[in-house]
């Protein structure tokens, strides 16, 4: 069974009390390309900052090669 390289599970994140991401679930598998697009203010940058660790999710977990990197 192939496991995802990046796995986001039930991510809720935002800035202070302003929530931007609600229940985001994404799995990226080896050799897979993910395209993230949307209108201005849709949360693309917030999602990338959350994955990179610049923003701490309020809820959920981020797994990299099966290792929890949420905190």
C-alpha atoms as an extended CHARMM CRD file, in Angstrom:
* protein
*
        71  EXT
         1         1  UNK       CA              0.0000000000        0.0000000000        0.0000000000  PROA      1               0.0000000000
         2         2  UNK       CA              1.3860000000        3.3950000000       -0.9980000000  PROA      2               0.0000000000
         3         3  UNK       CA              1.3550000000        5.9890000000        1.7840000000  PROA      3               0.0000000000
         4         4  UNK       CA              1.0770000000        9.7440000000        1.2040000000  PROA      4               0.0000000000
         5         5  UNK       CA              4.1600000000       11.9480000000        1.4440000000  PROA      5               0.0000000000
         6         6  UNK       CA              2.0520000000       14.8190000000        2.7780000000  PROA      6               0.0000000000
         7         7  UNK       CA             -1.1930000000       14.2290000000        4.6140000000  PROA      7               0.0000000000
         8         8  UNK       CA             -3.3760000000       17.0280000000        6.0230000000  PROA      8               0.0000000000
         9         9  UNK       CA             -6.1750000000       15.8370000000        8.2770000000  PROA      9               0.0000000000
        10        10  UNK       CA             -9.0200000000       18.0960000000        9.3870000000  PROA      10              0.0000000000
        11        11  UNK       CA             -6.9530000000       21.3110000000        9.3690000000  PROA      11              0.0000000000
        12        12  UNK       CA             -8.5630000000       24.4410000000       10.8010000000  PROA      12              0.0000000000
        13        13  UNK       CA             -6.3170000000       27.5260000000       10.7750000000  PROA      13              0.0000000000
        14        14  UNK       CA             -6.3610000000       31.2950000000       10.5820000000  PROA      14              0.0000000000
        15        15  UNK       CA             -5.0780000000       34.4920000000       12.1270000000  PROA      15              0.0000000000
        16        16  UNK       CA             -6.0450000000       35.1000000000       15.7390000000  PROA      16              0.0000000000
        17        17  UNK       CA             -9.8150000000       34.6910000000       16.0320000000  PROA      17              0.0000000000
        18        18  UNK       CA            -10.3190000000       34.9470000000       12.2370000000  PROA      18              0.0000000000
        19        19  UNK       CA            -10.5510000000       31.4210000000       10.8400000000  PROA      19              0.0000000000
        20        20  UNK       CA             -9.5760000000       31.0200000000        7.1820000000  PROA      20              0.0000000000
        21        21  UNK       CA             -9.2600000000       27.2530000000        6.6810000000  PROA      21              0.0000000000
        22        22  UNK       CA            -12.0700000000       24.9210000000        7.6760000000  PROA      22              0.0000000000
        23        23  UNK       CA            -11.6800000000       21.1110000000        7.7490000000  PROA      23              0.0000000000
        24        24  UNK       CA             -9.0090000000       20.8160000000        5.0390000000  PROA      24              0.0000000000
        25        25  UNK       CA             -8.0930000000       17.2400000000        4.0790000000  PROA      25              0.0000000000
        26        26  UNK       CA             -5.3780000000       16.6870000000        1.4520000000  PROA      26              0.0000000000
        27        27  UNK       CA             -3.1810000000       13.6840000000        0.6880000000  PROA      27              0.0000000000
        28        28  UNK       CA             -0.2450000000       13.9710000000       -1.7210000000  PROA      28              0.0000000000
        29        29  UNK       CA              1.3270000000       10.7130000000       -2.8710000000  PROA      29              0.0000000000
        30        30  UNK       CA              4.7720000000       10.0350000000       -4.3640000000  PROA      30              0.0000000000
        31        31  UNK       CA              5.1160000000       11.2500000000       -7.9780000000  PROA      31              0.0000000000
        32        32  UNK       CA              1.8490000000       13.1820000000       -7.6710000000  PROA      32              0.0000000000
        33        33  UNK       CA              1.5350000000       16.8800000000       -8.4580000000  PROA      33              0.0000000000
        34        34  UNK       CA             -0.8820000000       19.0510000000       -6.5040000000  PROA      34              0.0000000000
        35        35  UNK       CA             -2.1580000000       22.3100000000       -7.9430000000  PROA      35              0.0000000000
        36        36  UNK       CA             -3.5870000000       24.8410000000       -5.5310000000  PROA      36              0.0000000000
        37        37  UNK       CA             -5.6790000000       27.5840000000       -7.0830000000  PROA      37              0.0000000000
        38        38  UNK       CA             -8.5710000000       29.8470000000       -6.1860000000  PROA      38              0.0000000000
        39        39  UNK       CA             -9.7080000000       33.4400000000       -6.0350000000  PROA      39              0.0000000000
        40        40  UNK       CA             -8.0470000000       36.1150000000       -3.9270000000  PROA      40              0.0000000000
        41        41  UNK       CA             -8.7270000000       35.5770000000       -0.2390000000  PROA      41              0.0000000000
        42        42  UNK       CA             -9.5980000000       31.8950000000       -0.6230000000  PROA      42              0.0000000000
        43        43  UNK       CA             -6.8560000000       30.7260000000        1.7610000000  PROA      43              0.0000000000
        44        44  UNK       CA             -4.1040000000       29.4810000000       -0.5730000000  PROA      44              0.0000000000
        45        45  UNK       CA             -1.2890000000       31.3480000000        1.1830000000  PROA      45              0.0000000000
        46        46  UNK       CA             -2.7000000000       30.5300000000        4.6080000000  PROA      46              0.0000000000
        47        47  UNK       CA             -2.6830000000       26.8340000000        3.6970000000  PROA      47              0.0000000000
        48        48  UNK       CA              0.9360000000       26.9540000000        2.5110000000  PROA      48              0.0000000000
        49        49  UNK       CA              2.0120000000       28.9060000000        5.6040000000  PROA      49              0.0000000000
        50        50  UNK       CA              0.2630000000       26.3330000000        7.7920000000  PROA      50              0.0000000000
        51        51  UNK       CA              2.0060000000       23.4350000000        6.0420000000  PROA      51              0.0000000000
        52        52  UNK       CA              5.3700000000       25.2360000000        6.3450000000  PROA      52              0.0000000000
        53        53  UNK       CA              4.8140000000       25.8450000000       10.0690000000  PROA      53              0.0000000000
        54        54  UNK       CA              4.5000000000       29.6440000000       10.0030000000  PROA      54              0.0000000000
        55        55  UNK       CA              0.8970000000       29.3620000000       11.2020000000  PROA      55              0.0000000000
        56        56  UNK       CA             -0.0910000000       26.8910000000       13.9090000000  PROA      56              0.0000000000
        57        57  UNK       CA             -3.3460000000       25.0790000000       13.0640000000  PROA      57              0.0000000000
        58        58  UNK       CA             -6.1240000000       25.4430000000       15.6150000000  PROA      58              0.0000000000
        59        59  UNK       CA             -7.1650000000       21.8480000000       14.9670000000  PROA      59              0.0000000000
        60        60  UNK       CA             -6.0360000000       18.8660000000       12.8920000000  PROA      60              0.0000000000
        61        61  UNK       CA             -2.6950000000       17.3560000000       12.0270000000  PROA      61              0.0000000000
        62        62  UNK       CA             -0.0670000000       17.5220000000        9.3030000000  PROA      62              0.0000000000
        63        63  UNK       CA              1.9030000000       14.3830000000        8.5140000000  PROA      63              0.0000000000
        64        64  UNK       CA              5.1110000000       14.3010000000        6.4470000000  PROA      64              0.0000000000
        65        65  UNK       CA              6.0910000000       10.7520000000        5.4480000000  PROA      65              0.0000000000
        66        66  UNK       CA              3.8950000000        9.5050000000        8.2960000000  PROA      66              0.0000000000
        67        67  UNK       CA              5.5460000000       11.7240000000       10.9280000000  PROA      67              0.0000000000
        68        68  UNK       CA              3.3720000000       14.2860000000       12.6880000000  PROA      68              0.0000000000
        69        69  UNK       CA              4.9030000000       17.7420000000       12.0020000000  PROA      69              0.0000000000
        70        70  UNK       CA              1.9270000000       19.7720000000       13.2200000000  PROA      70              0.0000000000
        71        71  UNK       CA              3.8660000000       21.3630000000       16.0620000000  PROA      71              0.0000000000
